[in-house]
Short mmCIF file of C-alpha atoms in Angstrom, two decimals:
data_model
loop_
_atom_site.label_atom_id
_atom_site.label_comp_id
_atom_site.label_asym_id
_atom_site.label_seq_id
_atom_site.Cartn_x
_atom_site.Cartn_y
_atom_site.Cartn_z
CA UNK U 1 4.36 12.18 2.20
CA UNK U 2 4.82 8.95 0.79
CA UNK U 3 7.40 8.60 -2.26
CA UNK U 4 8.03 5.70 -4.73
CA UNK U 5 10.78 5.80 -7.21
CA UNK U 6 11.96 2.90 -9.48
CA UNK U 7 10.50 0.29 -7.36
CA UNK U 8 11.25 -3.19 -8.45
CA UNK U 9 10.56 -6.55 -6.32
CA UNK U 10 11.39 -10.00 -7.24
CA UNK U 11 9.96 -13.10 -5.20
CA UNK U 12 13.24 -16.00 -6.49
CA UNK U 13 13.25 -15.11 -10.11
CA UNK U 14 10.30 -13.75 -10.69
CA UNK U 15 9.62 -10.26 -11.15
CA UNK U 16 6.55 -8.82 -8.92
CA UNK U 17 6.70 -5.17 -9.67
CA UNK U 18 8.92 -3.37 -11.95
CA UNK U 19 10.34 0.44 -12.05
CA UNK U 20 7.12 1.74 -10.29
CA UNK U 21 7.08 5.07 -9.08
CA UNK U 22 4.42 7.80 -7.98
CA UNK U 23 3.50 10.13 -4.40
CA UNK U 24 0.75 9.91 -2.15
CA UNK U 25 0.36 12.56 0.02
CA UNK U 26 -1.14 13.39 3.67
CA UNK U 27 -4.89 13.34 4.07
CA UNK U 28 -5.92 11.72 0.99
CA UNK U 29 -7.95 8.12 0.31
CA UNK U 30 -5.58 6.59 -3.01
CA UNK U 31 -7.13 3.40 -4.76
CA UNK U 32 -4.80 0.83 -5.49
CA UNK U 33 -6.51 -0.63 -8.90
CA UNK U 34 -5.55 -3.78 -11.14
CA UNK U 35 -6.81 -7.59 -12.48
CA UNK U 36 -5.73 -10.36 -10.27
CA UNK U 37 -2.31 -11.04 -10.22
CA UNK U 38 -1.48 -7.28 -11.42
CA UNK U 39 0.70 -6.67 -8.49
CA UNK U 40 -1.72 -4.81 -5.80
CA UNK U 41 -0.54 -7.07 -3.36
CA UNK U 42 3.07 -6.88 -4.29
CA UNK U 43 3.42 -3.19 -3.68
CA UNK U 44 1.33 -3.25 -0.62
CA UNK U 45 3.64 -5.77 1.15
CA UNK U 46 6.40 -3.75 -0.41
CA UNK U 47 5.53 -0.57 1.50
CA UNK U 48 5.02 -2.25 4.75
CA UNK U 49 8.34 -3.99 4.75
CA UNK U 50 7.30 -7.73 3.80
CA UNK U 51 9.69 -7.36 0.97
CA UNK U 52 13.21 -5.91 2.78
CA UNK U 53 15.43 -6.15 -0.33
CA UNK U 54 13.65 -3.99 -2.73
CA UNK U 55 15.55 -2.21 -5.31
CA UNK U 56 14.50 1.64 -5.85
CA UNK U 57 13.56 3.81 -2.67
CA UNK U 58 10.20 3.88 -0.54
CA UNK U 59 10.64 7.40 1.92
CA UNK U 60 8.45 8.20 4.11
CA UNK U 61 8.50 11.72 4.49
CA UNK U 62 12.43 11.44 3.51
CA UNK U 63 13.10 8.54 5.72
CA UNK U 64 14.29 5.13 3.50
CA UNK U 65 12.22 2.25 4.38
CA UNK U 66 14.85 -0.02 4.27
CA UNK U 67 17.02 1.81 6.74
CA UNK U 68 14.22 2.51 9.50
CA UNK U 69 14.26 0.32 12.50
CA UNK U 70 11.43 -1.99 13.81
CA UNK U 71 10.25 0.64 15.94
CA UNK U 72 10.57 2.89 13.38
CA UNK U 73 8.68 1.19 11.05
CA UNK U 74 5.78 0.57 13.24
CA UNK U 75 5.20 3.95 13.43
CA UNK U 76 5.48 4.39 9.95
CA UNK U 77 2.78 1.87 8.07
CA UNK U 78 -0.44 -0.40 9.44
CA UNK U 79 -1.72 -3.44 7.73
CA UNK U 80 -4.88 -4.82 7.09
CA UNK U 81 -4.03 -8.30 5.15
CA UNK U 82 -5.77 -10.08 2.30
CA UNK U 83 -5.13 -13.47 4.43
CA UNK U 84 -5.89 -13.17 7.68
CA UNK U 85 -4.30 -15.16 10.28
CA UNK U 86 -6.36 -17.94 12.22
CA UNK U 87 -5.54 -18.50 15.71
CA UNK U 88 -7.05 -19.89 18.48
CA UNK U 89 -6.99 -17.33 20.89
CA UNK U 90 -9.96 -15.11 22.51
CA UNK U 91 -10.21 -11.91 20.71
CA UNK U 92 -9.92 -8.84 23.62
CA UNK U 93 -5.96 -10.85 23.77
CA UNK U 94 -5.24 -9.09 20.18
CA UNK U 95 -5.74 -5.73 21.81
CA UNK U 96 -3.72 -6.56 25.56
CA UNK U 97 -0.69 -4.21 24.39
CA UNK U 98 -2.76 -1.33 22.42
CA UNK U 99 -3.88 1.46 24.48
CA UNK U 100 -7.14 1.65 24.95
CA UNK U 101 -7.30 -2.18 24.82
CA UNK U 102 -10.75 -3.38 23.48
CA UNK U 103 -12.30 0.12 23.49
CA UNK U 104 -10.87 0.41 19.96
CA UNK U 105 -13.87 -1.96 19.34
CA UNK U 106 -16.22 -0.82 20.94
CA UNK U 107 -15.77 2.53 19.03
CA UNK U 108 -16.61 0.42 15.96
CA UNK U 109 -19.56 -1.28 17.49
CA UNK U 110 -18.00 -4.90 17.73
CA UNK U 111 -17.75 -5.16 21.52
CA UNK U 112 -19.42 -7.94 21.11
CA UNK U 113 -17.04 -9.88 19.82
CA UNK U 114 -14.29 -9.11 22.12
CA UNK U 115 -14.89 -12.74 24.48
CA UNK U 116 -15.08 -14.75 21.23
CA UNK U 117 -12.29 -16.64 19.93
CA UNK U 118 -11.08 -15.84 16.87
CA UNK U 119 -11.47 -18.82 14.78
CA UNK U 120 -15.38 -18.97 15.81
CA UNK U 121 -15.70 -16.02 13.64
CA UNK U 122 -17.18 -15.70 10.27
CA UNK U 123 -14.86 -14.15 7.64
CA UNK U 124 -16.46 -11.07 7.97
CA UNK U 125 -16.30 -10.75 11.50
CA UNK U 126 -12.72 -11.42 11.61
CA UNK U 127 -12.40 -8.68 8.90
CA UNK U 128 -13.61 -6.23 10.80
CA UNK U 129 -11.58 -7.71 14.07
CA UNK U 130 -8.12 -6.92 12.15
CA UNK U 131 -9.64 -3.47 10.84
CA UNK U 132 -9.85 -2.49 14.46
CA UNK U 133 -6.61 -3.66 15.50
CA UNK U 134 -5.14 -1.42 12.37
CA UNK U 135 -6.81 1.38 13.37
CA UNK U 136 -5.30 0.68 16.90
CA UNK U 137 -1.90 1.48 15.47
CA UNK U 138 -0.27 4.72 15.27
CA UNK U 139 1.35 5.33 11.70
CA UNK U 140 1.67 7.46 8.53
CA UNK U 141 0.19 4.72 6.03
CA UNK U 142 -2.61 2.65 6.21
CA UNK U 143 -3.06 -0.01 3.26
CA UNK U 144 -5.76 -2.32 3.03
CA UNK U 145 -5.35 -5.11 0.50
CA UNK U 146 -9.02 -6.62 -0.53
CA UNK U 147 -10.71 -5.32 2.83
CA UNK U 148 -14.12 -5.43 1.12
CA UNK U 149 -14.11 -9.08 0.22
CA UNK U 150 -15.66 -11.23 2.67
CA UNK U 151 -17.83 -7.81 4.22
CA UNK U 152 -21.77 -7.58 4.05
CA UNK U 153 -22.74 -3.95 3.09
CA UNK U 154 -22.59 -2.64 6.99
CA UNK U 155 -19.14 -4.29 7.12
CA UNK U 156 -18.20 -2.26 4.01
CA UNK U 157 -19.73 0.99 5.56
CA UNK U 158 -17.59 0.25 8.15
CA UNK U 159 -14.30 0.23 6.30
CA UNK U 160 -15.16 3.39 4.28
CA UNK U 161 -16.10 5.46 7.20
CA UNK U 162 -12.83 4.47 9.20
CA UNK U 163 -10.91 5.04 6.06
CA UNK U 164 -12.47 8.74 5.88
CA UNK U 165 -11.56 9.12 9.64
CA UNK U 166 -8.20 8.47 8.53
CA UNK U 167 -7.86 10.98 5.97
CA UNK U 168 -10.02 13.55 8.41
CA UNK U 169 -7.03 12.89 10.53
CA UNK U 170 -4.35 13.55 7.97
CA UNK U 171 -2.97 10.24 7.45
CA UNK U 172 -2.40 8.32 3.79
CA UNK U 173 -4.57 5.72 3.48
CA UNK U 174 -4.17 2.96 0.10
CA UNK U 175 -6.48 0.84 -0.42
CA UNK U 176 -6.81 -2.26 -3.01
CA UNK U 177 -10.18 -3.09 -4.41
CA UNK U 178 -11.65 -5.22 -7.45
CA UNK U 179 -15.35 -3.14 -7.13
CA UNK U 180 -13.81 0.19 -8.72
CA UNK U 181 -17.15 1.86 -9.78
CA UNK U 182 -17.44 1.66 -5.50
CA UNK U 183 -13.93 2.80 -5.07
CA UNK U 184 -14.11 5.95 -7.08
CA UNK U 185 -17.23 7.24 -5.06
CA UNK U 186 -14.91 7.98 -2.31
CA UNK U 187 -11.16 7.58 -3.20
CA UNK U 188 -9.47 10.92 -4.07
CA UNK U 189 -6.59 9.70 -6.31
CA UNK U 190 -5.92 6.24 -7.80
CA UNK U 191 -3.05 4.25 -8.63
CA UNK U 192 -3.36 1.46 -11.51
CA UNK U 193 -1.22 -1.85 -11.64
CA UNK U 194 -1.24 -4.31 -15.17
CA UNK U 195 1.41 -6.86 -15.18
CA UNK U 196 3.36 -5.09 -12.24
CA UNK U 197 4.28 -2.14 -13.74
CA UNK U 198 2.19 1.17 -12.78
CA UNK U 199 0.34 2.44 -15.60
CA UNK U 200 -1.53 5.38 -13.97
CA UNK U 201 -0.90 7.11 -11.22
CA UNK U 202 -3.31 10.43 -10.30
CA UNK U 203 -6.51 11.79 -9.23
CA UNK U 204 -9.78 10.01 -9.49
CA UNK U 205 -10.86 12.60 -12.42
CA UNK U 206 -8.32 12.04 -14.30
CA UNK U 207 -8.51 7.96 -14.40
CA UNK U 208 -12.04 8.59 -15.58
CA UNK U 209 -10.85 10.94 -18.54
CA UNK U 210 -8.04 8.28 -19.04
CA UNK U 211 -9.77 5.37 -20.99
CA UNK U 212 -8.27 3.13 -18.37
CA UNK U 213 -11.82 2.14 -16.98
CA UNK U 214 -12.18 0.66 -20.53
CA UNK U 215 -9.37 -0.58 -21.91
CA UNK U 216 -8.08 -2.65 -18.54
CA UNK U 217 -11.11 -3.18 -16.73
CA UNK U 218 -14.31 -3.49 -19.27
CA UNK U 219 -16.05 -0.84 -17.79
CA UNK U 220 -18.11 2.21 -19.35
CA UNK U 221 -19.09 5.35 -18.35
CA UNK U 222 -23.20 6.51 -18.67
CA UNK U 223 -24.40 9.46 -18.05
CA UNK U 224 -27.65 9.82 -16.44
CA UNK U 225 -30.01 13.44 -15.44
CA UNK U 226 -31.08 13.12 -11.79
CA UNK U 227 -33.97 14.48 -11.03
CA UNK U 228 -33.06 17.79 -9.79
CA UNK U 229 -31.51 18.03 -13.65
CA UNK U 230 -28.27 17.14 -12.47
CA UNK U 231 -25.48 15.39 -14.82
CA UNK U 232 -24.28 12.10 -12.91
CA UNK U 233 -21.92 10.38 -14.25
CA UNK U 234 -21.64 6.71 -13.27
CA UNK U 235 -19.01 3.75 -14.20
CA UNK U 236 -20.74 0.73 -15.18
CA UNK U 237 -19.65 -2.87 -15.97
CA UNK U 238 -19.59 -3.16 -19.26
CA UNK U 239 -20.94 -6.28 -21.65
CA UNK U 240 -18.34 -6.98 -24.42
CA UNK U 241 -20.28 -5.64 -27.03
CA UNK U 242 -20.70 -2.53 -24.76
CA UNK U 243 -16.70 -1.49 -24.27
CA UNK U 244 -15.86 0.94 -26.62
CA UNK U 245 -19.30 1.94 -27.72
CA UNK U 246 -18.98 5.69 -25.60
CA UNK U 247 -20.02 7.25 -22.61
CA UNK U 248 -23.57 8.21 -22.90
CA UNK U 249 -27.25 6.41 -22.55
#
């Protein structure tokens, strides 16, 4: 279990996130949800210790962040970065100290990039390069800030399924996204950022009952019958004469 209480950050004098606090628990995909510059970022570099002097508390499992060792905290949180480093180095020498080496991608299907070098890759490729090397880690949390981005729709298959793997496996995973109609297919719970303070913080249910979809991100809900005479339920971008209009077509 993950807790978050009061959690402030400040990068120089400005103020990144302020008194956030909330729990993710074992086995469960959370969304990390917000407009640009809302803080998603922020609180994902926070919980895997880019930020060191913090005020509040981030324990994992009752273990402070701040008092964990580098060892410690390597088993504790993985990383897969908005900005991705580019070096010019062959790609199978990411994996020369993970066990397993570059079998972690072949189980994703990208042994064929393990004799390129790494700046000879396209974004998505190298996407997918730092996924594996993520999933090569050992740890409690994995966050993913913006994974989707630069990913054609197998790339983004990709991601989802490994994320699922993860929560199969009983880990946290949080995830940021800007696509949140395709982040509530799968997530189970959802955390919302605006101007760095947290302004939900629950399951995926309750953000749609919330309003949130609307108010923060322009989005409406329509409900459509399937043809088995289902009720699906779908969140749609929203034209500005649409927002506030209600949930049904």
């Amino acid at each position: 279990m993950l807790e978050v209480r009061n959690l402030s950050v400040r990068a120089g004098k400005t103020l990144l996130l302020e008194d956030v606090s909330f729990t993710l628990n074992e086995g469960r995909i959370c969304a990390l949800l917000g407009a640009n510059g809302s803080g998603k970022t922020s609180l994902i570099r926070a919980l895997t210790s880019y930020y060191p002097h913090y005020q509040g508390s981030i324990m994992f499992s009752g273990q402070e962040l701040r008092n964990s060792s580098k060892r410690e905290k390597a088993s504790l949180h993985a990383l897969l970065p908005q900005d991705l480093p580019q070096v010019d180095i062959v790609v199978s020498s990411l994996f020369d100290d993970v066990e397993g080496g570059t079998g972690v991608l072949d189980g994703l299907g990208l042994s064929r990039l393990a004799g390129r070098r790494l700046i000879s890759l396209s974004g998505g490729e190298r996407e997918l390069v730092f996924l594996a090397l993520m999933l090569s880690r050992k740890a409690s949390l994995y966050c993913l800030d913006e994974a989707e981005a630069n990913l054609d729709p197998r790339g983004r298959r990709l991601v989802e399924r490994s994320m699922e793997r993860l929560k199969r496996e009983g880990h946290m995973v949080l995830a940021s996204f800007h696509d949140i109609p395709r982040a509530l297919r799968f997530a189970d719970d959802c955390l919302v950022l605006d101007h760095g303070r947290l302004v939900f913080s629950g399951s995926v249910g309750d953000f749609r009952e919330s309003g949130l979809a609307t108010s923060l991100f322009g989005l409406v809900e329509r409900c459509f019958t399937s043809e088995d005479g289902q009720l699906v339920k779908l969140l749609l971008e929203a034209c500005d004469e649409d927002v506030g209009k209600g949930g049904e077509a």
